[in-house]
PDB file of C-alpha atoms in Angstrom:
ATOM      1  CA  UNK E 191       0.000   0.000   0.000  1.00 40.00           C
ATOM      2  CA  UNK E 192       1.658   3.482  -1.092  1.00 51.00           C
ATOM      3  CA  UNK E 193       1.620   6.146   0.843  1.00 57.00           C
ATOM      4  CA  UNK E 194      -1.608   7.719  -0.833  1.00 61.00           C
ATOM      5  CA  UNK E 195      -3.332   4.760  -0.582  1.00 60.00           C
ATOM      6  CA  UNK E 196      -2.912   4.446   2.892  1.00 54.00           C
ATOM      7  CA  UNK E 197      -3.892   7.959   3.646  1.00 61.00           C
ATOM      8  CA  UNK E 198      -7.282   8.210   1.520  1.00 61.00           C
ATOM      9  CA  UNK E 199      -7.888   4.949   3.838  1.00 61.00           C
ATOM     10  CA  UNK E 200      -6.952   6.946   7.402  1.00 60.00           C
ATOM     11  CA  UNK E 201      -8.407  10.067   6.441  1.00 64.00           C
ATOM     12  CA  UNK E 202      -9.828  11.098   3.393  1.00 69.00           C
ATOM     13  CA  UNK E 203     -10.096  12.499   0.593  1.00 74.00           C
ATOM     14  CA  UNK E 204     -12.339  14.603   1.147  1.00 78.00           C
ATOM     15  CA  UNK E 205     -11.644  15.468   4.122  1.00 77.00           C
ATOM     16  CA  UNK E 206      -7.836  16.375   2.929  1.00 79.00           C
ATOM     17  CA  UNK E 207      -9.612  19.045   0.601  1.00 83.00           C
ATOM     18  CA  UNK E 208     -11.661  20.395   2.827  1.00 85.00           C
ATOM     19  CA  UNK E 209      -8.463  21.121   4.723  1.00 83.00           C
ATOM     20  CA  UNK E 210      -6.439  21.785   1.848  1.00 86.00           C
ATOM     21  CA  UNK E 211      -8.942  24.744   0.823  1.00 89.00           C
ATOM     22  CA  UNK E 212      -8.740  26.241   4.290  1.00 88.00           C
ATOM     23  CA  UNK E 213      -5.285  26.594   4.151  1.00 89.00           C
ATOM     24  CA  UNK E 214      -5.457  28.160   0.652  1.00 91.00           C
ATOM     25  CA  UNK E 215      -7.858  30.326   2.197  1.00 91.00           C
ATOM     26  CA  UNK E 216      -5.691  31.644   4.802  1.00 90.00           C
ATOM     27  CA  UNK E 217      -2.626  31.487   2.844  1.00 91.00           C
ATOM     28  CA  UNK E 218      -4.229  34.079   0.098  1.00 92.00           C
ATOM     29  CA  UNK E 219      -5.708  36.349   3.196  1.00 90.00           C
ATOM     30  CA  UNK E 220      -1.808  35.935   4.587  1.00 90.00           C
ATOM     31  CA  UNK E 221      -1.036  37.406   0.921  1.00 90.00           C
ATOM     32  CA  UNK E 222      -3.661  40.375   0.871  1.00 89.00           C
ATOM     33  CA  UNK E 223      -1.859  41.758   4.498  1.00 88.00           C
ATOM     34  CA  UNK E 224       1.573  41.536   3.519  1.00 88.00           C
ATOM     35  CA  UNK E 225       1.095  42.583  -0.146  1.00 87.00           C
ATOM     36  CA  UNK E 226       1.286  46.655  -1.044  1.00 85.00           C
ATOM     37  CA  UNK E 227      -2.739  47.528  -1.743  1.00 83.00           C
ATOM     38  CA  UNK E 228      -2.956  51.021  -0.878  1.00 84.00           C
ATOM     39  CA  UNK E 229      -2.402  51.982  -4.396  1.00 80.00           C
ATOM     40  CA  UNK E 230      -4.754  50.141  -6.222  1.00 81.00           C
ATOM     41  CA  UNK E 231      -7.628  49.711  -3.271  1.00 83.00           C
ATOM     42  CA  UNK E 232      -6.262  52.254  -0.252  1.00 81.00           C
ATOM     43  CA  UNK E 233      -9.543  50.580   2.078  1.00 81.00           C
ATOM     44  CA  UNK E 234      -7.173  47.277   1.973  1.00 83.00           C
ATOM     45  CA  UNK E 235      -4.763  48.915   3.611  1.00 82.00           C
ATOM     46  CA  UNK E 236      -4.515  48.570   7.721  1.00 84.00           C
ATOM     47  CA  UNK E 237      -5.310  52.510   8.483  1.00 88.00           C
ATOM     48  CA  UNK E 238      -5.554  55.475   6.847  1.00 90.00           C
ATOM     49  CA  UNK E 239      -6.283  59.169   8.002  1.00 91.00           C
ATOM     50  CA  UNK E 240      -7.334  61.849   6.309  1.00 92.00           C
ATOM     51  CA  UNK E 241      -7.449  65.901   6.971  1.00 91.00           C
ATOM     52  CA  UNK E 242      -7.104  69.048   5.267  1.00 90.00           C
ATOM     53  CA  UNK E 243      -4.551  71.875   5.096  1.00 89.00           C
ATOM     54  CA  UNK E 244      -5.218  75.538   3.927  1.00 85.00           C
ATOM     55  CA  UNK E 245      -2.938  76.646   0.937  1.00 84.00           C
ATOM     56  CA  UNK E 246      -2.738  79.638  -1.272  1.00 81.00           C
ATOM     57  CA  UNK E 247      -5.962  79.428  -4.060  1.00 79.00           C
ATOM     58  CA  UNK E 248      -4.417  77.967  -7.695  1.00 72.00           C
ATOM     59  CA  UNK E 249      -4.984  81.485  -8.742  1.00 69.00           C
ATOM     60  CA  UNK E 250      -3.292  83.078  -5.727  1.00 68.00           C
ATOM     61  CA  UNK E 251      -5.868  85.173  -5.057  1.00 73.00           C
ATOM     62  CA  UNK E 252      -7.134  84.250  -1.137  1.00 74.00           C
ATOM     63  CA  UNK E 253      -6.785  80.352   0.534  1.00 79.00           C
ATOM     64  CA  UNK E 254      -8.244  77.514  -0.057  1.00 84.00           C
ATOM     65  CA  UNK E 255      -8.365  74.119   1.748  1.00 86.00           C
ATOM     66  CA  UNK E 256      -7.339  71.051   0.077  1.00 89.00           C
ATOM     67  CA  UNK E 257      -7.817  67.452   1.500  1.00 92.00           C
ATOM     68  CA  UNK E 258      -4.659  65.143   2.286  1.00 92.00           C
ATOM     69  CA  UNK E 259      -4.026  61.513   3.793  1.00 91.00           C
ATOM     70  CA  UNK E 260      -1.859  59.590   4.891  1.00 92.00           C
ATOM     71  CA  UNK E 261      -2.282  55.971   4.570  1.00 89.00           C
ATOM     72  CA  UNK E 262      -0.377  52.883   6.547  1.00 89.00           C
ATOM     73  CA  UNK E 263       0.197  48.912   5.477  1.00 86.00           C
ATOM     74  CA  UNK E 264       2.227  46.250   6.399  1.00 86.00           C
ATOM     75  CA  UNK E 265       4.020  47.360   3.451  1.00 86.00           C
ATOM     76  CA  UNK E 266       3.757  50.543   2.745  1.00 88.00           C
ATOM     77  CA  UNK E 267       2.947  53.931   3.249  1.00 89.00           C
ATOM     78  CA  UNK E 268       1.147  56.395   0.993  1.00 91.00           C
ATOM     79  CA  UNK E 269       0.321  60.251   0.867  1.00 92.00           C
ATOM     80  CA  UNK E 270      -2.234  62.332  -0.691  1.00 92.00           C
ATOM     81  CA  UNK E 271      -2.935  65.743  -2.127  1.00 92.00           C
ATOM     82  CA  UNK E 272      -6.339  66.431  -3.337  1.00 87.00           C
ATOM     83  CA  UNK E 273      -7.664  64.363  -5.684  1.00 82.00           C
ATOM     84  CA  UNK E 274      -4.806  63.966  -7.908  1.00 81.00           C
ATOM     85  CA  UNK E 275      -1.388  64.137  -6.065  1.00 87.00           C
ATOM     86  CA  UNK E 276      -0.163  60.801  -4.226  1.00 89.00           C
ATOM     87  CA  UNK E 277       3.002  59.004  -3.091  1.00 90.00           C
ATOM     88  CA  UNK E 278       3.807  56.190  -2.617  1.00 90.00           C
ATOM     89  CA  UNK E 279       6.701  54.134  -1.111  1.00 89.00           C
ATOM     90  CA  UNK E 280       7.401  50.269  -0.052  1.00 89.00           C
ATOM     91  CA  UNK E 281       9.070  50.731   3.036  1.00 86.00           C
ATOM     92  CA  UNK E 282       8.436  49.201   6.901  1.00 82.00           C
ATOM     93  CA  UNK E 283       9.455  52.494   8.247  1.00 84.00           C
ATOM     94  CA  UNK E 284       7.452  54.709   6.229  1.00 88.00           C
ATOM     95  CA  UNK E 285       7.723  58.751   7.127  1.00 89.00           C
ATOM     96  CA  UNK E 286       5.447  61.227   5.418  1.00 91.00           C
ATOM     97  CA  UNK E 287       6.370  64.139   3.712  1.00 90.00           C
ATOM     98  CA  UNK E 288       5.795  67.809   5.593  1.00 90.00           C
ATOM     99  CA  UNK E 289       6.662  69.548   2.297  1.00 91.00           C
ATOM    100  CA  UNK E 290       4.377  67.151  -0.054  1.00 92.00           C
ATOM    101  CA  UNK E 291       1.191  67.445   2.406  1.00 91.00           C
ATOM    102  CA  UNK E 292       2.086  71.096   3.050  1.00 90.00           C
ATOM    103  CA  UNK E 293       1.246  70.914   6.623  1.00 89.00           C
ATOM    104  CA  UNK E 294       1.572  73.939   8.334  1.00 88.00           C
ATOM    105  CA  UNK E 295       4.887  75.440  10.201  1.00 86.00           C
ATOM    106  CA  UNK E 296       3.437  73.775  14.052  1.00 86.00           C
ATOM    107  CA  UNK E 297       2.450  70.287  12.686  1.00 88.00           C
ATOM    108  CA  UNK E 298       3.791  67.700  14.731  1.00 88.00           C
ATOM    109  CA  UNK E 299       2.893  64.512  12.530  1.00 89.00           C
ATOM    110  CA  UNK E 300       6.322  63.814  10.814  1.00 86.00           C
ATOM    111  CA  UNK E 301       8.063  64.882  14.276  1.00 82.00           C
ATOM    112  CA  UNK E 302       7.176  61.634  16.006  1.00 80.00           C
ATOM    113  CA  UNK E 303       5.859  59.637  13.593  1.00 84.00           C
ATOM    114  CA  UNK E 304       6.021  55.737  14.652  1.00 83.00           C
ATOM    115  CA  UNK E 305       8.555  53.000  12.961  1.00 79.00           C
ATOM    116  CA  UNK E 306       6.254  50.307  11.716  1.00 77.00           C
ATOM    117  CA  UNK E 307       9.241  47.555  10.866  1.00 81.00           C
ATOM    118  CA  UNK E 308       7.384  45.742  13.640  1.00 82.00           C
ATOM    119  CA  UNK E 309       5.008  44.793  10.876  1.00 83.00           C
ATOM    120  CA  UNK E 310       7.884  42.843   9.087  1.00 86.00           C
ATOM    121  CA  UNK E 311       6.271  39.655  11.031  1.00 87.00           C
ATOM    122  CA  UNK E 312       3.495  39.829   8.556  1.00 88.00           C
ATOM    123  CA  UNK E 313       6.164  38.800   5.649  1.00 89.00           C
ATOM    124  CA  UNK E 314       7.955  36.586   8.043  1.00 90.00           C
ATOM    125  CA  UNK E 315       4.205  34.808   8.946  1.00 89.00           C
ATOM    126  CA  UNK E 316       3.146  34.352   4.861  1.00 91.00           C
ATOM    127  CA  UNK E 317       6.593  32.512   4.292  1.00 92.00           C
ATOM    128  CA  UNK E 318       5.719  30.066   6.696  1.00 91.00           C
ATOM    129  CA  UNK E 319       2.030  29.892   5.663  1.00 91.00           C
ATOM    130  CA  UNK E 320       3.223  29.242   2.456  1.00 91.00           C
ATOM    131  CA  UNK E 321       5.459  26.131   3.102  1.00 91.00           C
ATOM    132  CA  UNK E 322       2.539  24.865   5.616  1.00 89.00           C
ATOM    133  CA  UNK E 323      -0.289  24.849   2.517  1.00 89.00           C
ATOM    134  CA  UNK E 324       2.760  23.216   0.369  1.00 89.00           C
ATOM    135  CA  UNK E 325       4.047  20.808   2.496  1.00 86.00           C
ATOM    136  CA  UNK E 326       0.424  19.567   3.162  1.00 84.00           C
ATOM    137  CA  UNK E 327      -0.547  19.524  -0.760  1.00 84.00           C
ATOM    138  CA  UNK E 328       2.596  16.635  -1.304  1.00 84.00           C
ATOM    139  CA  UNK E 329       1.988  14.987   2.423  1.00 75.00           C
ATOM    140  CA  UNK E 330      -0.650  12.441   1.296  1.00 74.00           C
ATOM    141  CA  UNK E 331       1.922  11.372  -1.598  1.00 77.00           C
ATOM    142  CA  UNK E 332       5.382  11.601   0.716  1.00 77.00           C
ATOM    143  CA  UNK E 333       6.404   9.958   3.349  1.00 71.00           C
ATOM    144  CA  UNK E 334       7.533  12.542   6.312  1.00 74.00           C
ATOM    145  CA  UNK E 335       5.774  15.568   4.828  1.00 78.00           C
ATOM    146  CA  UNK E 336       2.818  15.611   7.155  1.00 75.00           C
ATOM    147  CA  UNK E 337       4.930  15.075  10.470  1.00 77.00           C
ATOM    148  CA  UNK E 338       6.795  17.849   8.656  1.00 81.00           C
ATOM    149  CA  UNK E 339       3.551  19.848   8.295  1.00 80.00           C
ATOM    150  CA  UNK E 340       2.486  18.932  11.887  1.00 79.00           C
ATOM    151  CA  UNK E 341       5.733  20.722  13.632  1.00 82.00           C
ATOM    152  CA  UNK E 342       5.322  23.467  11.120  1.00 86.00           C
ATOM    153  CA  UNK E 343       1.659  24.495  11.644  1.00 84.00           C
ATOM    154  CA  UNK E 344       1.817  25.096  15.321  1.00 85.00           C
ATOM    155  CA  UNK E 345       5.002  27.456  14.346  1.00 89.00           C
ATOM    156  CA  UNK E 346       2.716  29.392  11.779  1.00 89.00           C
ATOM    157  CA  UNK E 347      -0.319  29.597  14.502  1.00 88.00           C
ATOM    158  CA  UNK E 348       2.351  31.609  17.461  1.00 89.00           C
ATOM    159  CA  UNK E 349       3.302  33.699  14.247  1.00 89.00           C
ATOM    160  CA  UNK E 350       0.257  34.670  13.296  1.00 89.00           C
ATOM    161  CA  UNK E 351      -0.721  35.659  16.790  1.00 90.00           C
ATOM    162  CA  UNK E 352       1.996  37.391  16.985  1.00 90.00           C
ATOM    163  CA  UNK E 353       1.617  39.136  13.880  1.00 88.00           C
ATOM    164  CA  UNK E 354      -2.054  40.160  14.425  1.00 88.00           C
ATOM    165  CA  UNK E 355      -0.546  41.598  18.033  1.00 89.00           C
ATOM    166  CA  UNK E 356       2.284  43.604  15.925  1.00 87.00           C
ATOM    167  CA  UNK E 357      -0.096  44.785  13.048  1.00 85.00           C
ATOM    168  CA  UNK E 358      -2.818  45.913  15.890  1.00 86.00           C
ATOM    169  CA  UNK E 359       0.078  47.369  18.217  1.00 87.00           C
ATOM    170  CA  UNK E 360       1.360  49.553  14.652  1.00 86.00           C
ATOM    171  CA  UNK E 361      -1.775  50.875  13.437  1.00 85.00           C
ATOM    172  CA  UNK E 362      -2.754  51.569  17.297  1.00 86.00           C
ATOM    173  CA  UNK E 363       0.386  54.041  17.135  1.00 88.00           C
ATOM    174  CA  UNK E 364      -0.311  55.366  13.919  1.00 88.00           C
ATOM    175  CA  UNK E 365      -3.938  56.022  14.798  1.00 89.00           C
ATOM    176  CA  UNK E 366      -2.901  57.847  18.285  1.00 89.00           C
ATOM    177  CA  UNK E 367      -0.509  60.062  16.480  1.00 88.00           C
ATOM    178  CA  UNK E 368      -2.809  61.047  13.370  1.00 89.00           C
ATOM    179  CA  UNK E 369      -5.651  61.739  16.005  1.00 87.00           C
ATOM    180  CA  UNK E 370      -3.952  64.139  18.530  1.00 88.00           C
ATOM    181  CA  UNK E 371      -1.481  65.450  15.654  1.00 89.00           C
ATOM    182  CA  UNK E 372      -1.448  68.806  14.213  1.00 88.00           C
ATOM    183  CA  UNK E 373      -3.313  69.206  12.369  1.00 89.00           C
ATOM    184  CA  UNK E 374      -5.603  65.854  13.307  1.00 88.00           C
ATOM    185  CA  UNK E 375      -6.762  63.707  10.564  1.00 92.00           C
ATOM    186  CA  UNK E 376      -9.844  61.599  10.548  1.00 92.00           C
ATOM    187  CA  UNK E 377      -9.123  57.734  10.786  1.00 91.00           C
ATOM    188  CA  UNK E 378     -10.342  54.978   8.582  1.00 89.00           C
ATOM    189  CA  UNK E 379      -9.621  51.492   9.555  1.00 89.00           C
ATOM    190  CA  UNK E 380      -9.036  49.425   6.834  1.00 86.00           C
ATOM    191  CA  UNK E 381      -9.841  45.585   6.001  1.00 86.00           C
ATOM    192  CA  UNK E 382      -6.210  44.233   6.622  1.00 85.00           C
ATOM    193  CA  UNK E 383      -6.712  45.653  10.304  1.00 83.00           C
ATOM    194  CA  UNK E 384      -9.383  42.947  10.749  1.00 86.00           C
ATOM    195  CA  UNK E 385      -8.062  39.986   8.037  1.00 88.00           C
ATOM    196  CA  UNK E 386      -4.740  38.660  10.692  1.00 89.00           C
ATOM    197  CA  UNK E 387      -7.388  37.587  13.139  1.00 89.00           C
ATOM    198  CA  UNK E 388      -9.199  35.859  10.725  1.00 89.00           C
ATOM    199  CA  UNK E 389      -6.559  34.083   9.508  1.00 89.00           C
ATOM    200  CA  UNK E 390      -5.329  33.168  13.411  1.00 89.00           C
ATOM    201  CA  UNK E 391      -8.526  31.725  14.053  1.00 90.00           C
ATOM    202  CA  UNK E 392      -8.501  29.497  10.399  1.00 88.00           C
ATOM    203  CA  UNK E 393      -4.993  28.249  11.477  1.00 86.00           C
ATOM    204  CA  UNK E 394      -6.243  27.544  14.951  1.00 87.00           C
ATOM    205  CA  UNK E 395      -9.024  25.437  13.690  1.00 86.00           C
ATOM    206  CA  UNK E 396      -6.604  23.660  10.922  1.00 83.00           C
ATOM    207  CA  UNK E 397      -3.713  22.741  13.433  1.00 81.00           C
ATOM    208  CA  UNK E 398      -6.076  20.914  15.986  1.00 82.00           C
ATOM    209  CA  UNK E 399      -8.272  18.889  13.144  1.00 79.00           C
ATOM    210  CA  UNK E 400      -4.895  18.252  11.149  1.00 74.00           C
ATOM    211  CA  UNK E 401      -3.630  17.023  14.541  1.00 72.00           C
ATOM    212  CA  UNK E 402      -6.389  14.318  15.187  1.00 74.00           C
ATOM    213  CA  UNK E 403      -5.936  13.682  11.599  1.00 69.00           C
ATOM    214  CA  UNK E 404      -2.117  12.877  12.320  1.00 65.00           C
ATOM    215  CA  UNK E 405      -2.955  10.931  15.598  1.00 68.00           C
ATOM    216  CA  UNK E 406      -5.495   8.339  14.002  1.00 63.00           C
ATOM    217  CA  UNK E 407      -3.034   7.695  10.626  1.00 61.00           C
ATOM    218  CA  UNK E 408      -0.242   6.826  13.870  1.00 58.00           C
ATOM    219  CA  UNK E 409      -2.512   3.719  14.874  1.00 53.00           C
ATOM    220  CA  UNK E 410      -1.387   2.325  11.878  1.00 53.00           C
ATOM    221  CA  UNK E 411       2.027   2.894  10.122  1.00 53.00           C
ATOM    222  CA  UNK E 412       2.190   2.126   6.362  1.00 51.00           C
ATOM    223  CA  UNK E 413       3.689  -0.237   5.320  1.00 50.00           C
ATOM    224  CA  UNK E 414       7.121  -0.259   3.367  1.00 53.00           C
ATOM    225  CA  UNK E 415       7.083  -0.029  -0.672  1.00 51.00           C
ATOM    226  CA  UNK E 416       8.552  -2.765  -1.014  1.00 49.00           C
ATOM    227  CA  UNK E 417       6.300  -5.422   0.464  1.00 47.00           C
ATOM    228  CA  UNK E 418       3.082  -4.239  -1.399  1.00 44.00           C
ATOM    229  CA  UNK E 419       2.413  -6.915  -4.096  1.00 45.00           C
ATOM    230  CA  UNK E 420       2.900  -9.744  -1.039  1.00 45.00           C
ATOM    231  CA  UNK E 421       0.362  -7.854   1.069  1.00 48.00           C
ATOM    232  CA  UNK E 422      -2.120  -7.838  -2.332  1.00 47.00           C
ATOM    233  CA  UNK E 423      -0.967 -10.998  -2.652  1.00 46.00           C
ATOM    234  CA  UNK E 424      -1.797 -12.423   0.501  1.00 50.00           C
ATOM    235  CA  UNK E 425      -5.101 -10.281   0.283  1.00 51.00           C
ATOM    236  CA  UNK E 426      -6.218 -11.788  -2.817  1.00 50.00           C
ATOM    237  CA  UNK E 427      -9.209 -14.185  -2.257  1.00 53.00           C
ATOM    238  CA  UNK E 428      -7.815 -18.359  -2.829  1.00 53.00           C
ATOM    239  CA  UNK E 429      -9.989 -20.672  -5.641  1.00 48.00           C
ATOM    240  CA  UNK E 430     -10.986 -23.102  -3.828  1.00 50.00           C
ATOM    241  CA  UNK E 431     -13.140 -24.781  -6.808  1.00 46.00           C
ATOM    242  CA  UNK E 432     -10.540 -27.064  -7.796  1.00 40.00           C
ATOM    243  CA  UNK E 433      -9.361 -29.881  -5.675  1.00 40.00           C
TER     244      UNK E 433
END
């Protein structure tokens, strides 16, 4: 019996899939945090904050108040200037721009703005998502790959945790310093500030099914390639119509 055979007759196959799309699942929402997406879809992104700044009238007669933002990801940062103006850069320790927003002489939001490389576990957690869903697509086919997937898992579940707690402790700063800046900007808490806890809880429910999953295939250990025609062998029902 290979080692496929043996575990569609433990576990599964459809059970396996089921499993299999969960971890795609999570694996894809591990992607859409760590990914830049505040320049294509800025409500992806874990916080943004928005305000406005008064500015000399484009025909320099008067003032004139134009609305900026300054958006945060795991990622990235970005900037805006009215409708049209916007930067943006792929850095962990993303500082906005005093003369690009044209914040006024007593703004305090670039003095103290916070380092987010504390959001680098979000890269560090997809890696490890990523060899978890791969290691379990080849485990029913190799030997050793789910015991590999089994001590891996658990490792990807503290990360993730840990990476929700980093990604929530960030955007927490960010959001304190935007609020009580000068001038203060309006927050908007985007989707990827929710999506890590989703994806803790997926990997939560994953490593304790894939570990009863692991502990009924040990009742029985395959057995070795070599012996399976003389188990089929043996197996095979004896003709007993002839004397």
């Amino acid at each position: 019996m290979n080692t496929s055979a043996f575990f569609e007759k433990r576990v599964g196959w459809t059970k396996y899939t089921m499993l299999l799309v969960l971890l795609v699942i999570s694996f894809i929402l591990d992607l859409i945090i760590s990914i830049p997406t505040l320049t294509t879809t800025p409500k992806l992104g874990g916080i943004r904050g928005t305000s406005s700044v008064q500015v000399p009238s484009s025909d320099r007669i008067g003032m004139e108040r134009v609305e900026i933002g300054i958006g945060i990801g795991a990622s990235e940062g970005c900037m805006w200037y009215g409708k049209d103006d916007r930067q943006c850069r792929y850095t962990l320790s993303f500082q906005p721009s005093s003369e690009f927003l044209h914040l006024p002489p007593k703004q305090n939001v670039t003095k103290h703005f916070p380092d987010g490389q504390i959001m680098a576990t979000c890269h560090i957690n997809t890696a490890l998502q990523a060899m978890v869903t791969t290691s379990f697509i080849f485990g029913p086919f190799f030997a050793g790959l789910l015991p590999f997937t089994m001590i891996l898992l658990p490792i990807t579940v503290f990360m993730s945790i840990f990476s929700a707690i980093s990604l929530l402790i960030a955007s927490g700063q960010v959001a304190y310093h935007l609020k009580y800046s000068i001038p203060s900007f309006e927050l908007q808490w985007g989707i990827n500030s929710i999506l890590p806890f989703v994806v803790v809880f997926l990997q939560l429910v994953l490593s304790i099914y894939i570990g009863t999953l692991r502990c009924m295939m040990r009742k029985k250990n395959p057995p070795p390639p070599d012996m399976t025609d003389e188990v089929r062998l043996e197996e095979r029902p004896r003709d007993n119509t002839l004397g």
